[in-house]
Short mmCIF file of C-alpha atoms in Angstrom, two decimals:
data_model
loop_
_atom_site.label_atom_id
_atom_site.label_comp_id
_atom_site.label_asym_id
_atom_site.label_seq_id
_atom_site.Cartn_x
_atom_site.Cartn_y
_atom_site.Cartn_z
CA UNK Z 330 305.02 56.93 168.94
CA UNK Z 331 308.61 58.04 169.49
CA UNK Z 332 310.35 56.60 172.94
CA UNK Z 333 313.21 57.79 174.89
CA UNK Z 334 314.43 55.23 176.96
CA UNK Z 335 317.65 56.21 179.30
CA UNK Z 336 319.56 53.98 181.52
CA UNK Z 337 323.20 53.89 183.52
CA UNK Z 338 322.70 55.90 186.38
CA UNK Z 339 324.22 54.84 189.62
CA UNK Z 340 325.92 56.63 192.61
CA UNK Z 341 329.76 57.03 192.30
CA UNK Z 342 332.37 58.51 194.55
CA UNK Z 343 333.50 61.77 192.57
CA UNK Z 344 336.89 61.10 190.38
CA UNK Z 345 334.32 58.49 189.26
CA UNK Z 346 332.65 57.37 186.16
CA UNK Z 347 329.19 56.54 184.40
CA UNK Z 348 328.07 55.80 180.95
CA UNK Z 349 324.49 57.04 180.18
CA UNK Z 350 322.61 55.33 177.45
CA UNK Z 351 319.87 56.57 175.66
CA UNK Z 352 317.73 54.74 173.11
CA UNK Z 353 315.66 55.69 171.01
CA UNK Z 354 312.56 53.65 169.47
CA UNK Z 355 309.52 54.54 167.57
CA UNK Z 356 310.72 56.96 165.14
CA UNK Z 357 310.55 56.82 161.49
CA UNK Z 358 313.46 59.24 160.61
CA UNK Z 359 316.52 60.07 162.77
CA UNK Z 360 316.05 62.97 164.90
CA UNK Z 361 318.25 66.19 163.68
CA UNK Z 362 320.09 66.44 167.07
CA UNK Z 363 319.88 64.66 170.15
CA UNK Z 364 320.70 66.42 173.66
CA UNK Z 365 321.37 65.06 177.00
CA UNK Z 366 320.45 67.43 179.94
CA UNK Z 367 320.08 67.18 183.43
CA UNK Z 368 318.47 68.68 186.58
CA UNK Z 369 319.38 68.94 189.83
CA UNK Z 370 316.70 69.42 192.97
CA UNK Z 371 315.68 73.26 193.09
CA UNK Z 372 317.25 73.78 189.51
CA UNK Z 373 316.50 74.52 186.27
CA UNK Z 374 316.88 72.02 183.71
CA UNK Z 375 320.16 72.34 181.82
CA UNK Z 376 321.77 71.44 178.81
CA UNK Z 377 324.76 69.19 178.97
CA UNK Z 378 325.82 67.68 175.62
CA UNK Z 379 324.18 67.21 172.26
CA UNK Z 380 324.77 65.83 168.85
CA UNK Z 381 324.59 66.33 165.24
CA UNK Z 382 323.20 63.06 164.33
CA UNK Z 383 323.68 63.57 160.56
CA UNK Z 384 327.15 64.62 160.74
CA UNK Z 385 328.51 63.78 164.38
CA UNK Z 386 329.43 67.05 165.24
CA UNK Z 387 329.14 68.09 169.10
CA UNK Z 388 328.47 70.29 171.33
CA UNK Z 389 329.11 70.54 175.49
CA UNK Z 390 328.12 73.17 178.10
CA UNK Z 391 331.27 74.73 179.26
CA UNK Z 392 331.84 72.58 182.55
CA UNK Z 393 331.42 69.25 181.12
CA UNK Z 394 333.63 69.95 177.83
CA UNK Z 395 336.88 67.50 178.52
CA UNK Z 396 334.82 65.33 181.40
CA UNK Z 397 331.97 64.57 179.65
CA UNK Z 398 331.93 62.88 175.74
CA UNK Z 399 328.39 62.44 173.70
CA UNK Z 400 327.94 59.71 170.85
CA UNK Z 401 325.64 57.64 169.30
CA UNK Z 402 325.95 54.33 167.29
CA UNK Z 403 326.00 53.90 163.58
CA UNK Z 404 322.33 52.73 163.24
CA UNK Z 405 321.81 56.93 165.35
CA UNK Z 406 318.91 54.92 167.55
CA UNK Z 407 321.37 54.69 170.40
CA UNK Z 408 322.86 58.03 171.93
CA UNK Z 409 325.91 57.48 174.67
CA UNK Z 410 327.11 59.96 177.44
CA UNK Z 411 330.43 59.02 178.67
CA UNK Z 412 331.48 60.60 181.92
CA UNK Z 413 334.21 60.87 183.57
CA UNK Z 414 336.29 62.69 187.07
CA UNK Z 415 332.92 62.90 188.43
CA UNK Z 416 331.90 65.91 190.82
CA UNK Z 417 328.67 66.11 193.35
CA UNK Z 418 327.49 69.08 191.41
CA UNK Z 419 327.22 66.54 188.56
CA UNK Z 420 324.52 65.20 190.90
CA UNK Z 421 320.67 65.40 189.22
CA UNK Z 422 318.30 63.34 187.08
CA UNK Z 423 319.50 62.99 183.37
CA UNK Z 424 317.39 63.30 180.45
CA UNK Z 425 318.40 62.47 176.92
CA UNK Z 426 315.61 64.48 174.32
CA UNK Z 427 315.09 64.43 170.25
CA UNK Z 428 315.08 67.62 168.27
CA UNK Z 429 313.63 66.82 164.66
CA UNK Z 430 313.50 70.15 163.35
CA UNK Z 431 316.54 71.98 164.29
CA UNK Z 432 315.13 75.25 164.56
CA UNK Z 433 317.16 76.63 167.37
CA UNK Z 434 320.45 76.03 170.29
CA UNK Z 435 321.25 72.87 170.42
CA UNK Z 436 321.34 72.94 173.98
CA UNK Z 437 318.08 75.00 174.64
CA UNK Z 438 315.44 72.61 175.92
CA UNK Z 439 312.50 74.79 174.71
CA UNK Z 440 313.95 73.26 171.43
CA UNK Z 441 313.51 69.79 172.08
CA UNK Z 442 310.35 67.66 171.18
CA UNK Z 443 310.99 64.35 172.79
CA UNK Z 444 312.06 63.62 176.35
CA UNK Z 445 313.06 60.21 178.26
CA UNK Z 446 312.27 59.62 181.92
CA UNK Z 447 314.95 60.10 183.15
CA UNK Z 448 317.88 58.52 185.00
CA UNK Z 449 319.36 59.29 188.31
CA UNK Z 450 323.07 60.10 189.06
CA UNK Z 451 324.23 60.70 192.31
CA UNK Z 452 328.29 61.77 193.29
CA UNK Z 453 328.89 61.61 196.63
#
């Protein structure tokens, strides 16, 4: 079955810095888009960045675009999340998720099959 496997959380000072790694096991095609959200405590779950895994193309949620840059590596089983000038409201658990089907926003979560565990950032 298809595992979502995140990792590279940490607490950092804001200005700061993290790279989030997703991985992605299991699967016998590669997922139409891949998304990285996040939640923060008493939140909804939002969408951050996602990616076009056929073609590369991108997509960011207005207050990450220029902080925040989504890629993935040639074989598309490994999805990155490069972040940069950290804020605390960039505080909340991460979640990197597979769409296969493509059927709707790419940064809807309702759209998204597939979902990690999770992985913790915290900007003090």
């Amino acid at each position: 079955h298809v595992q979502l496997v995140e990792s590279g959380g940490g607490s950092v000072e804001a200005g700061g810095s993290l790279r989030l790694t997703c991985a992605v096991s299991g699967n016998t095609r590669s997922a139409y888009c891949m998304g990285l959200f996040r939640q923060a405590p008493g939140k909804e779950r939002e969408g951050v960045a996602a990616i076009y895994t056929g073609t590369g193309s991108t997509v960011y949620a207005a207050s990450m675009e220029g902080r925040f840059t989504i890629s993935q590596d040639n074989a598309k089983s490994t999805l990155y999340l490069q972040m940069n000038s950290l804020k605390p409201e960039d505080t909340g658990m991460y979640y990197c998720a597979a769409d296969w089907e493509g059927s709707g926003l790419p940064l809807a979560a309702s759209d998204y099959a597939n979902w990690g565990q999770g992985t913790q950032v915290t900007v003090s």
